[in-house]
Structures are given as structure tokens and as C-alpha cells.
mmCIF file of C-alpha atoms in Angstrom:
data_model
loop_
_atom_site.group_PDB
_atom_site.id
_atom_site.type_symbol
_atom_site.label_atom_id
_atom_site.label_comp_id
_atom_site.label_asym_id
_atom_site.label_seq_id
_atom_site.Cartn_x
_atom_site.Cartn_y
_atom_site.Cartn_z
ATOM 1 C CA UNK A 1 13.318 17.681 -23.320
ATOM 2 C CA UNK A 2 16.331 15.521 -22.749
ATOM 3 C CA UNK A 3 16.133 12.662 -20.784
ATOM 4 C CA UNK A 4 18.992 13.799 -18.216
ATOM 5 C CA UNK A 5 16.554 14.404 -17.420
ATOM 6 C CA UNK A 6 19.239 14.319 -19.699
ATOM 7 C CA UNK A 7 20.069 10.382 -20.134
ATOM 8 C CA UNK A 8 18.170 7.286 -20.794
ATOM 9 C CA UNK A 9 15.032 5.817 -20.506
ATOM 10 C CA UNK A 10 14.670 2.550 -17.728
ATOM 11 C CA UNK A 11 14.522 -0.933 -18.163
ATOM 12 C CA UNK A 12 14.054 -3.788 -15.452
ATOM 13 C CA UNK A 13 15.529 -6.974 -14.129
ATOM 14 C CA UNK A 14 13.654 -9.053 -11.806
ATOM 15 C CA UNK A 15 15.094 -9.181 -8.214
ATOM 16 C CA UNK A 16 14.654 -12.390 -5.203
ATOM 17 C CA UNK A 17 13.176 -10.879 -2.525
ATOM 18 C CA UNK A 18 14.059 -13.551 -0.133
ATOM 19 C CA UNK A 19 17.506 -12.178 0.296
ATOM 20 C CA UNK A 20 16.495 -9.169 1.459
ATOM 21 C CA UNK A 21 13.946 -10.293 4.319
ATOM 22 C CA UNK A 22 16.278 -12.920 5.951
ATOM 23 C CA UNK A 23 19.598 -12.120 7.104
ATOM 24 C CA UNK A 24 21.020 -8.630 7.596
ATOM 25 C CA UNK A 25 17.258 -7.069 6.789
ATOM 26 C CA UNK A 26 16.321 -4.315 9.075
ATOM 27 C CA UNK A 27 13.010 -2.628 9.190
ATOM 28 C CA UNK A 28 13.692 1.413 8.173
ATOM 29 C CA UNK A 29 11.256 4.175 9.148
ATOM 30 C CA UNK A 30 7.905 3.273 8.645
ATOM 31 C CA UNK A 31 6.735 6.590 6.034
ATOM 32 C CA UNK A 32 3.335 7.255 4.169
ATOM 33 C CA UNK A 33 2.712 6.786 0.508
ATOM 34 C CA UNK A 34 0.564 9.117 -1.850
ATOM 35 C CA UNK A 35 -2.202 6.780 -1.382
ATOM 36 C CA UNK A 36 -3.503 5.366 2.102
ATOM 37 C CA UNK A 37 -1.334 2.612 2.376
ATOM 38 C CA UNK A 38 1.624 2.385 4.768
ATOM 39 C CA UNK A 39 5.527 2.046 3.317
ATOM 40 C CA UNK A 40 8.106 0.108 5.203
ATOM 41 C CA UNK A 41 11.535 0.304 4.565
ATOM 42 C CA UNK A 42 13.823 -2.797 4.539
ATOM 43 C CA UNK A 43 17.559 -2.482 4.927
ATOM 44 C CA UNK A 44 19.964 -5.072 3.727
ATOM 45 C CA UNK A 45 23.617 -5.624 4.459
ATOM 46 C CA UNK A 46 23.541 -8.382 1.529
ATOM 47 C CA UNK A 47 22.083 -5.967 -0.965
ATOM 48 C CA UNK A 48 24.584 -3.332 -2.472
ATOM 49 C CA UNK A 49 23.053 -1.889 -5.243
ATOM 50 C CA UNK A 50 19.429 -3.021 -6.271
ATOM 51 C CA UNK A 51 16.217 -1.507 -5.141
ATOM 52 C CA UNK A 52 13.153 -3.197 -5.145
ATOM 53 C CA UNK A 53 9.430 -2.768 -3.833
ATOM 54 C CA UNK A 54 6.572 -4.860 -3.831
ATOM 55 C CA UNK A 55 2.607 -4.781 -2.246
ATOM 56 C CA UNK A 56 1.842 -6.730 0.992
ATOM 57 C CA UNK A 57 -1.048 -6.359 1.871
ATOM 58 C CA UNK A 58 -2.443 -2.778 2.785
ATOM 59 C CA UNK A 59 1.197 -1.629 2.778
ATOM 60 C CA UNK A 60 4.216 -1.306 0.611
ATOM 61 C CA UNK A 61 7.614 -2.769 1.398
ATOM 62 C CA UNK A 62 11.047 -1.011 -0.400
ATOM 63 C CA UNK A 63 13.939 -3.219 -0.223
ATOM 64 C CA UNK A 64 17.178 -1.021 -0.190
ATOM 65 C CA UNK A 65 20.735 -1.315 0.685
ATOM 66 C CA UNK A 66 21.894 -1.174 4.417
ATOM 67 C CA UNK A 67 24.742 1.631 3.244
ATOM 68 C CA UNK A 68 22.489 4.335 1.947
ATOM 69 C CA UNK A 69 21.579 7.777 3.456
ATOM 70 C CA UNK A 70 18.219 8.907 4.897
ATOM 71 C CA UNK A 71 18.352 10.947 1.954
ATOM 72 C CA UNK A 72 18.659 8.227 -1.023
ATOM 73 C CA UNK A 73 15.913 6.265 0.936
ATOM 74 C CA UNK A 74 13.212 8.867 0.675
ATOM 75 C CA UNK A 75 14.227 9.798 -3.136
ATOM 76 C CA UNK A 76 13.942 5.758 -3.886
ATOM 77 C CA UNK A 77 11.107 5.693 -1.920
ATOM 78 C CA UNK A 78 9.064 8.070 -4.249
ATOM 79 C CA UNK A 79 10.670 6.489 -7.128
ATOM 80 C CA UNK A 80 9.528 3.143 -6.155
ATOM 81 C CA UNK A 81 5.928 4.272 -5.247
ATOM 82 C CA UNK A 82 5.715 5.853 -8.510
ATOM 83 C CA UNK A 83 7.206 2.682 -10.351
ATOM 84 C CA UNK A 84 4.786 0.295 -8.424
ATOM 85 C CA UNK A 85 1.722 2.681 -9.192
ATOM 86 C CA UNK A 86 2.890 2.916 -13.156
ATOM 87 C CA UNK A 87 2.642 -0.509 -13.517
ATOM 88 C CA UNK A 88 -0.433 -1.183 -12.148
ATOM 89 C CA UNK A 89 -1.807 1.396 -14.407
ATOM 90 C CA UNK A 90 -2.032 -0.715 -17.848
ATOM 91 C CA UNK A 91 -3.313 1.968 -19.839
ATOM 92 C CA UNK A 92 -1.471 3.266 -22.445
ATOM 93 C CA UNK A 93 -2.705 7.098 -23.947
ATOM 94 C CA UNK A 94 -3.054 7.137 -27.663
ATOM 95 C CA UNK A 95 -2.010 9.751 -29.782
ATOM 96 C CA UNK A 96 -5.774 11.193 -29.948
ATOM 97 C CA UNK A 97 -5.516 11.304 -26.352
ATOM 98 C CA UNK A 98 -2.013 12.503 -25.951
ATOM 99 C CA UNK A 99 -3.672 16.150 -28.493
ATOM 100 C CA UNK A 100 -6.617 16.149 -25.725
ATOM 101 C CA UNK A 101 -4.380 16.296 -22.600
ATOM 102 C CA UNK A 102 -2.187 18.956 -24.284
ATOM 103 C CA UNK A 103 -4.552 20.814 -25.000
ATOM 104 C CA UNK A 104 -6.542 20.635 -21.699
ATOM 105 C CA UNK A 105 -2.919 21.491 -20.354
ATOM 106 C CA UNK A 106 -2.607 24.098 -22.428
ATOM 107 C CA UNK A 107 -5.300 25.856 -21.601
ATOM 108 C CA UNK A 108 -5.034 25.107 -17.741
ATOM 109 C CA UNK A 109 -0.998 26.110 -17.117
ATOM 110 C CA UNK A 110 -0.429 28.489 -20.083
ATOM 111 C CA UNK A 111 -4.147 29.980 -21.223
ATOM 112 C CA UNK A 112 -4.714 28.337 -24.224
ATOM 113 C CA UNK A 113 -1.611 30.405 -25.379
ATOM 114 C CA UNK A 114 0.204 26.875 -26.938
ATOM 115 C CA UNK A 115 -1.534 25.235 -29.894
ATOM 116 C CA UNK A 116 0.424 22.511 -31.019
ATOM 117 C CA UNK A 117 -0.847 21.372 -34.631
ATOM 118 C CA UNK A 118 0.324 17.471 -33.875
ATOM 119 C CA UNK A 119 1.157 15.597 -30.521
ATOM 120 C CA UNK A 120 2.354 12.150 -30.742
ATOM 121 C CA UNK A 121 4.236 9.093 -29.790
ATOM 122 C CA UNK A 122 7.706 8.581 -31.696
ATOM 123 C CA UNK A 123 10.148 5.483 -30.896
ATOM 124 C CA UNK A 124 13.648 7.022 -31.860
ATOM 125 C CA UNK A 125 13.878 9.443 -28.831
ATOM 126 C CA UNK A 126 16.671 7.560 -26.322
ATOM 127 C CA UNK A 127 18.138 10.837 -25.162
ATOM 128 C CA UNK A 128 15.058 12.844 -25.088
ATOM 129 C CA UNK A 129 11.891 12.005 -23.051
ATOM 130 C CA UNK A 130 10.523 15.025 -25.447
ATOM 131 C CA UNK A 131 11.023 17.248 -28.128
ATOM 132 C CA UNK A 132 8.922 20.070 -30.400
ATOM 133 C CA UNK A 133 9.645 21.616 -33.522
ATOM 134 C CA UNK A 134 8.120 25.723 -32.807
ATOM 135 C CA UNK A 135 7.688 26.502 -36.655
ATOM 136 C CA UNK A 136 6.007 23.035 -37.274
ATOM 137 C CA UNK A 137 3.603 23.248 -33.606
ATOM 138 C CA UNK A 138 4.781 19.561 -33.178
ATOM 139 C CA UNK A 139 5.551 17.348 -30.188
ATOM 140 C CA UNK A 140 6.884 14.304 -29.825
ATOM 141 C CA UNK A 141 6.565 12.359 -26.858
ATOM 142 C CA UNK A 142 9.445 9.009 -26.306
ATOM 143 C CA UNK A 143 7.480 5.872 -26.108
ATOM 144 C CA UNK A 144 9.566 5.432 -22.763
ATOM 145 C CA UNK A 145 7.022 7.666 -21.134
ATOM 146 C CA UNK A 146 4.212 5.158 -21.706
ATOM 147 C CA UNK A 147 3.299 3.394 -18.303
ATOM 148 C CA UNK A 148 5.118 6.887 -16.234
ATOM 149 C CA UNK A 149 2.378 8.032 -13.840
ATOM 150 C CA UNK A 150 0.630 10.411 -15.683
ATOM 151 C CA UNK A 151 1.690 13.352 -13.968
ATOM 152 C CA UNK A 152 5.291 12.834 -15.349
ATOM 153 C CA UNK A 153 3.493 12.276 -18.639
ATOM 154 C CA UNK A 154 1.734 15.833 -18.141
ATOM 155 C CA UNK A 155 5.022 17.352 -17.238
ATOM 156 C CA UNK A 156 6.739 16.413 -20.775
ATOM 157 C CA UNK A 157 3.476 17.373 -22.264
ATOM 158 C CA UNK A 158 3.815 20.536 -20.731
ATOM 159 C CA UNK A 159 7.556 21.315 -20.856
ATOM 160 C CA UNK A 160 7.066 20.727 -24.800
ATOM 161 C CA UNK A 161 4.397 22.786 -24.627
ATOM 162 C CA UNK A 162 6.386 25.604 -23.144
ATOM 163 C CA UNK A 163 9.097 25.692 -25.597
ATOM 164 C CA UNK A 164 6.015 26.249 -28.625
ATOM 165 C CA UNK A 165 6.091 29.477 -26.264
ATOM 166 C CA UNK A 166 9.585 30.209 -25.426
ATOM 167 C CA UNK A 167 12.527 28.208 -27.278
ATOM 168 C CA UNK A 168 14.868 28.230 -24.591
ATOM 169 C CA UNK A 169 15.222 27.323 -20.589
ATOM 170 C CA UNK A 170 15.669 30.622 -19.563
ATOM 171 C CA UNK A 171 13.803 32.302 -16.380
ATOM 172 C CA UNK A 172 10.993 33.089 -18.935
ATOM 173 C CA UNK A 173 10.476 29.163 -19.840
ATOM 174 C CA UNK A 174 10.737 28.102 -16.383
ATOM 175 C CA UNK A 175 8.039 30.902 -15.149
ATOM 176 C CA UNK A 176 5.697 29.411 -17.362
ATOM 177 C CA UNK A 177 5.822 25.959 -15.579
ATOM 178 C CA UNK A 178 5.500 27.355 -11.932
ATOM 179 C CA UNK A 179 1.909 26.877 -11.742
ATOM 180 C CA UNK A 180 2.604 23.126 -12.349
ATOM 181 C CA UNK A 181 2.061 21.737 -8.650
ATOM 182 C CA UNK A 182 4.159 18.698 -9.744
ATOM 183 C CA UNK A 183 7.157 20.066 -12.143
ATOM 184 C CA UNK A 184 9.975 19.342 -9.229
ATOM 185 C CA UNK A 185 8.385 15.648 -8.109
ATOM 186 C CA UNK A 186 7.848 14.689 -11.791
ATOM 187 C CA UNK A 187 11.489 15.941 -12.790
ATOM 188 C CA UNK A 188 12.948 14.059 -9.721
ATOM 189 C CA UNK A 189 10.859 10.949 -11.114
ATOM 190 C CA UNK A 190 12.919 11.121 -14.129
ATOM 191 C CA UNK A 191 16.125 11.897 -12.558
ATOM 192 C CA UNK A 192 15.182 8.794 -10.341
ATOM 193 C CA UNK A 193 14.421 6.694 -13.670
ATOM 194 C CA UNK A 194 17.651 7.682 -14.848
ATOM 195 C CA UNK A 195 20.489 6.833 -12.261
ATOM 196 C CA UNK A 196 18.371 3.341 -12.101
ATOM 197 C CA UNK A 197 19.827 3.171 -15.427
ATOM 198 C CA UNK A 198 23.021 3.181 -14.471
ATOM 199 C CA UNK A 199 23.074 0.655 -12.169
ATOM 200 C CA UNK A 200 24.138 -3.050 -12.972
ATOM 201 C CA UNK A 201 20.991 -4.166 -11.719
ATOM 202 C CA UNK A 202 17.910 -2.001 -12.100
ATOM 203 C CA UNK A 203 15.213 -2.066 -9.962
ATOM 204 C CA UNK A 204 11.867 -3.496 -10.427
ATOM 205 C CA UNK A 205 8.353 -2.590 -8.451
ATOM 206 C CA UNK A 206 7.032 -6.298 -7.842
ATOM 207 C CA UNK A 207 3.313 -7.153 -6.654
ATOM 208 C CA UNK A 208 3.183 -9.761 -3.906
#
């Protein structure tokens, strides 16, 4: 699966937050998370670029850019929430538990019909969050994954396991993934992940 999601994995550089709450900050539209918590949204005339987000208290505040559409702010939004929630989750699936959760997924999205014969985590995928060899029943997962919420996880686990099905993305592939509540949110995660890339500054979920 490439990581375009075609591109590149993410990396992080720490951002001041006291920029961003002083001068030129504006509240934005106060919006709900997945969890119970409230999310504010902070606009910035002095920040051009960067996007940041951090806990305070019961809520969440997302730092942003004063210039950016209604509709960038609710994309970072959800890329944010699912950065901040990633890193709070420290655990890292093994490679014994990477086979289990294929083949639960396996037998949940596409009836037990893919049965890989090895599932594991490989360090020279940059381009590819995944990729499976069909005559081999392997899948290899990019270590970049490791700390994604899990249901981006179980979207690469489950695109790979597709293709063990059907080699190509044609309208057969893609009707296999349908029942997948979370295919378009976990593919705009990525997408998300990836334009951070490509910003001079990337942004960084920070716990306050």
C-alpha cells in the first residue's frame, strides 16, 4: 500500500505554544472529539504553517494558522486528535500480535477468505505504509505505522489483506473493504500524516 497514501511516513519538531495564545490568537469553533472531551480551536496570525495540539485539562486545544479554511481546520483537527491519542498509546503490537489481528480481520471483513502465512514488521518501507507478496501469503507492515491509532493500523492490515484476494485496486478490491466502518477516516489519517511531511515544520500533538 503506498504511503501517498502514496508518500512518506511523519516525523516531528517540537513547537512554543506561547506564540500562539498571545497575540493575534483567536478562539475557532469550539467542536467535539471522538472521546468526551471538548476541542478548541486557536487561530494565529503569527503562525503560517505549523499545527500543533496539546491537552488542557478536560479539553483539547489545536493551534492553527489564522489563513486556513473551515475545511483544513476540521481535516487537522482529526489529524491532531488522532496524533495526540497515538501517542498516548505506548504500546507497540508485535509481530505475534500483528498474525492475530489479521487474522481476526480476516475473518471479520473478508470471511476468513485471506490467510496470510507471515505478517510482520519490516524497516525498509519509506514509500509504502504496506505491501504483500500473493504467491508467498506475506505482509509487511512499515515500522512507521507503530504508535498510528490502531484503526489506521487495521486498515493497512486489511488493505494487505485484500490484495492476498484481489491483486489490483479495481472496483473488486475496493468492494471488499466497504464493510470497513473506518477505510475513508483511516486513509484521510494518512493523507493527513503525509502533507505534514511536507511542511518545513511538522506538527507535533503536545500534553500540557
Amino acid at each position: 500500500m503506498p504511503a501517498d497514501p502514496s508518500a512518506h511516513g511523519s516525523g516531528e519538531t517540537p513547537l512554543r505554544r506561547a506564540a500562539d495564545t498571545s497575540r493575534g490568537a483567536a478562539p475557532g469553533p469550539v467542536a467535539r472529539g471522538s472521546a468526551t472531551s471538548a476541542v478548541e480551536v486557536r487561530r494565529s496570525s503569527r503562525r503560517r504553517r505549523t499545527v500543533s495540539a496539546y491537552r488542557e485539562g478536560d479539553r483539547t486545544v489545536v493551534l492553527i494558522p489564522a489563513r486556513m479554511s473551515e475545511a483544513e481546520e476540521r481535516r487537522w483537527v482529526t489529524v491532531m486528535l488522532d496524533k495526540l491519542a497515538a501517542q498516548e498509546s505506548k504500546r507497540m503490537l508485535g509481530d505475534g500480535e500483528l498474525a492475530e489481528r489479521a487474522a481476526r480481520l480476516s475473518g471479520q471483513y473478508l470471511d476468513g477468505r485471506a490467510c496470510p502465512a507471515s505478517v510482520r514488521w519490516v524497516t525498509n518501507q519509506n514509500t509504502r505504509w504496506g505491501s504483500c507478496t500473493p504467491a508467498e501469503g506475506s505482509i509487511r507492515l512499515s515500522h512507521r505505522l507503530q504508535g498510528m491509532p490502531e484503526y489506521v493500523i487495521d486498515y493497512v492490515l486489511l488493505h494487505e489483506l485484500a490484495h492476498l484476494l484481489v491483486p489490483g485496486h479495481g472496483p473488486r478490491f475496493w468492494s471488499l473493504l466497504e464493510s470497513y466502518a473506518r477505510t475513508e477516516r483511516a486513509r484521510g489519517y494518512l493523507e493527513g500524516v503525509v502533507a505534514a511531511d511536507r511542511l518545513p515544520h511538522l506538527p507535533v500533538a503536545r500534553e500540557e
